[in-house]
């Protein structure tokens, strides 16, 4: 099975050049999400797209060296725990689940802190889940293409 989609030097250089700006744009979308369009889900997809692009161009094995499987699993759990932890913390501070007003003495700053933490948890979770799903989807796609091009293997 092919581990990457191309061995083109042009794609290799372009993907190396675009890797960091894609992640920076994802961080911009993440932290701009409470003032305008964007937020955790969109940022997670953008950041995951950078890692998926790298894996597609350089191969799944090299992609796993960027984000090892165990690190990815821990980050998945951390994102969910961060989201849930903000809600549980607000309950312990005599508020309702995900009631951000109680996170600070000033309700406005509590709202700001709460939404940043929740959206960060969502962004981390979405990015890591997409990164975890990609190798299996890529493997299935390669099998499908191989069978489609050579039906005798069915």
Short mmCIF file of C-alpha atoms in Angstrom, two decimals:
data_model
loop_
_atom_site.label_atom_id
_atom_site.label_comp_id
_atom_site.label_asym_id
_atom_site.label_seq_id
_atom_site.Cartn_x
_atom_site.Cartn_y
_atom_site.Cartn_z
CA UNK A 1 0.00 0.00 0.00
CA UNK A 2 1.18 3.48 -0.79
CA UNK A 3 1.90 5.50 2.30
CA UNK A 4 1.69 8.89 0.62
CA UNK A 5 -0.09 10.42 -2.34
CA UNK A 6 2.83 12.03 -4.12
CA UNK A 7 6.58 12.15 -4.30
CA UNK A 8 6.58 15.51 -6.05
CA UNK A 9 9.25 17.90 -4.76
CA UNK A 10 6.93 20.83 -5.48
CA UNK A 11 4.23 19.44 -3.19
CA UNK A 12 6.83 18.67 -0.53
CA UNK A 13 8.16 22.22 -0.51
CA UNK A 14 4.72 23.84 -0.65
CA UNK A 15 3.40 21.70 2.20
CA UNK A 16 6.46 22.50 4.35
CA UNK A 17 5.99 26.21 3.67
CA UNK A 18 2.24 26.14 4.38
CA UNK A 19 2.34 23.96 7.51
CA UNK A 20 3.06 26.75 10.03
CA UNK A 21 0.78 29.40 8.46
CA UNK A 22 -2.14 26.94 8.48
CA UNK A 23 -1.62 26.31 12.19
CA UNK A 24 -1.27 30.03 12.91
CA UNK A 25 -4.51 30.69 11.02
CA UNK A 26 -6.16 27.94 13.09
CA UNK A 27 -4.99 29.62 16.29
CA UNK A 28 -6.31 32.95 15.01
CA UNK A 29 -9.71 31.40 14.34
CA UNK A 30 -9.59 29.74 17.78
CA UNK A 31 -8.93 32.87 19.78
CA UNK A 32 -10.92 35.24 17.56
CA UNK A 33 -13.99 33.03 17.93
CA UNK A 34 -15.43 34.88 20.90
CA UNK A 35 -15.34 38.21 19.03
CA UNK A 36 -16.41 37.13 15.55
CA UNK A 37 -16.94 34.08 13.36
CA UNK A 38 -14.88 31.09 14.34
CA UNK A 39 -14.26 29.09 17.44
CA UNK A 40 -13.15 25.71 18.60
CA UNK A 41 -14.68 23.47 15.95
CA UNK A 42 -13.46 25.50 12.99
CA UNK A 43 -10.02 25.97 14.51
CA UNK A 44 -9.72 22.27 15.26
CA UNK A 45 -10.53 21.39 11.67
CA UNK A 46 -7.99 23.90 10.34
CA UNK A 47 -5.20 22.71 12.64
CA UNK A 48 -5.97 19.06 11.84
CA UNK A 49 -5.87 19.92 8.12
CA UNK A 50 -2.24 21.00 8.50
CA UNK A 51 -1.26 17.67 10.04
CA UNK A 52 -3.33 15.72 7.51
CA UNK A 53 -1.68 17.61 4.64
CA UNK A 54 1.73 16.70 6.07
CA UNK A 55 0.70 13.03 6.38
CA UNK A 56 -0.64 12.95 2.84
CA UNK A 57 2.52 14.41 1.33
CA UNK A 58 5.22 12.75 3.46
CA UNK A 59 3.42 9.55 4.47
CA UNK A 60 1.50 8.26 7.44
CA UNK A 61 4.62 7.10 9.27
CA UNK A 62 6.16 10.57 9.20
CA UNK A 63 2.82 12.06 10.15
CA UNK A 64 2.75 9.88 13.24
CA UNK A 65 6.18 11.17 14.22
CA UNK A 66 4.71 14.68 14.38
CA UNK A 67 1.88 13.61 16.65
CA UNK A 68 2.45 10.14 18.13
CA UNK A 69 -0.68 8.06 18.65
CA UNK A 70 -0.44 8.06 22.46
CA UNK A 71 0.09 11.83 22.61
CA UNK A 72 -2.93 12.26 20.34
CA UNK A 73 -5.05 10.06 22.62
CA UNK A 74 -4.03 12.01 25.70
CA UNK A 75 -4.84 15.29 23.96
CA UNK A 76 -8.26 13.93 22.97
CA UNK A 77 -8.99 13.16 26.60
CA UNK A 78 -7.56 16.49 27.74
CA UNK A 79 -9.84 18.43 25.37
CA UNK A 80 -12.97 16.66 26.63
CA UNK A 81 -11.86 17.03 30.25
CA UNK A 82 -11.17 20.74 29.75
CA UNK A 83 -14.66 21.28 28.35
CA UNK A 84 -16.32 19.21 31.08
CA UNK A 85 -14.02 20.61 33.76
CA UNK A 86 -15.17 24.18 33.11
CA UNK A 87 -18.76 23.04 33.60
CA UNK A 88 -17.97 21.13 36.76
CA UNK A 89 -15.94 24.03 38.12
CA UNK A 90 -18.90 26.34 37.62
CA UNK A 91 -21.09 23.90 39.57
CA UNK A 92 -18.57 23.88 42.45
CA UNK A 93 -18.64 27.69 42.42
CA UNK A 94 -22.44 27.63 43.07
CA UNK A 95 -23.48 28.12 39.46
CA UNK A 96 -25.10 25.90 36.90
CA UNK A 97 -23.21 23.66 34.47
CA UNK A 98 -21.26 25.90 32.06
CA UNK A 99 -22.45 29.05 33.85
CA UNK A 100 -19.42 31.19 33.10
CA UNK A 101 -20.48 34.14 35.28
CA UNK A 102 -19.19 32.47 38.44
CA UNK A 103 -15.67 31.89 37.07
CA UNK A 104 -14.58 35.41 38.05
CA UNK A 105 -15.66 38.18 40.39
CA UNK A 106 -16.78 40.16 37.35
CA UNK A 107 -19.46 38.29 35.34
CA UNK A 108 -18.19 39.74 32.07
CA UNK A 109 -14.64 38.51 32.59
CA UNK A 110 -16.04 35.17 33.81
CA UNK A 111 -17.90 34.84 30.51
CA UNK A 112 -14.71 35.62 28.62
CA UNK A 113 -12.62 33.10 30.59
CA UNK A 114 -15.28 30.41 30.31
CA UNK A 115 -15.81 30.67 26.58
CA UNK A 116 -12.07 30.69 25.85
CA UNK A 117 -11.53 27.53 27.92
CA UNK A 118 -14.55 25.72 26.49
CA UNK A 119 -13.68 26.62 22.90
CA UNK A 120 -10.07 25.55 23.52
CA UNK A 121 -11.33 22.18 24.75
CA UNK A 122 -13.52 21.81 21.67
CA UNK A 123 -10.66 22.80 19.36
CA UNK A 124 -8.22 20.34 20.89
CA UNK A 125 -10.79 17.54 20.77
CA UNK A 126 -11.84 18.16 17.17
CA UNK A 127 -8.26 18.42 15.92
CA UNK A 128 -7.10 15.27 17.66
CA UNK A 129 -10.13 13.22 16.62
CA UNK A 130 -9.63 14.20 12.98
CA UNK A 131 -5.92 13.37 13.22
CA UNK A 132 -6.81 9.99 14.74
CA UNK A 133 -9.43 9.19 12.08
CA UNK A 134 -7.34 10.13 9.08
CA UNK A 135 -4.99 7.09 8.90
CA UNK A 136 -7.91 4.65 8.85
CA UNK A 137 -9.84 6.66 6.27
CA UNK A 138 -6.72 6.98 4.12
CA UNK A 139 -6.09 3.24 4.36
CA UNK A 140 -9.69 2.46 3.33
CA UNK A 141 -9.47 4.93 0.45
CA UNK A 142 -6.28 3.29 -0.85
CA UNK A 143 -7.92 -0.15 -0.69
CA UNK A 144 -10.98 1.18 -2.52
CA UNK A 145 -8.88 2.76 -5.26
CA UNK A 146 -6.79 -0.37 -5.63
CA UNK A 147 -9.91 -2.56 -5.98
CA UNK A 148 -11.55 -0.10 -8.34
CA UNK A 149 -8.52 -0.05 -10.62
CA UNK A 150 -8.04 -3.82 -10.51
CA UNK A 151 -11.43 -5.56 -10.05
CA UNK A 152 -9.88 -9.06 -10.21
CA UNK A 153 -8.71 -8.63 -6.61
CA UNK A 154 -12.27 -8.52 -5.32
#
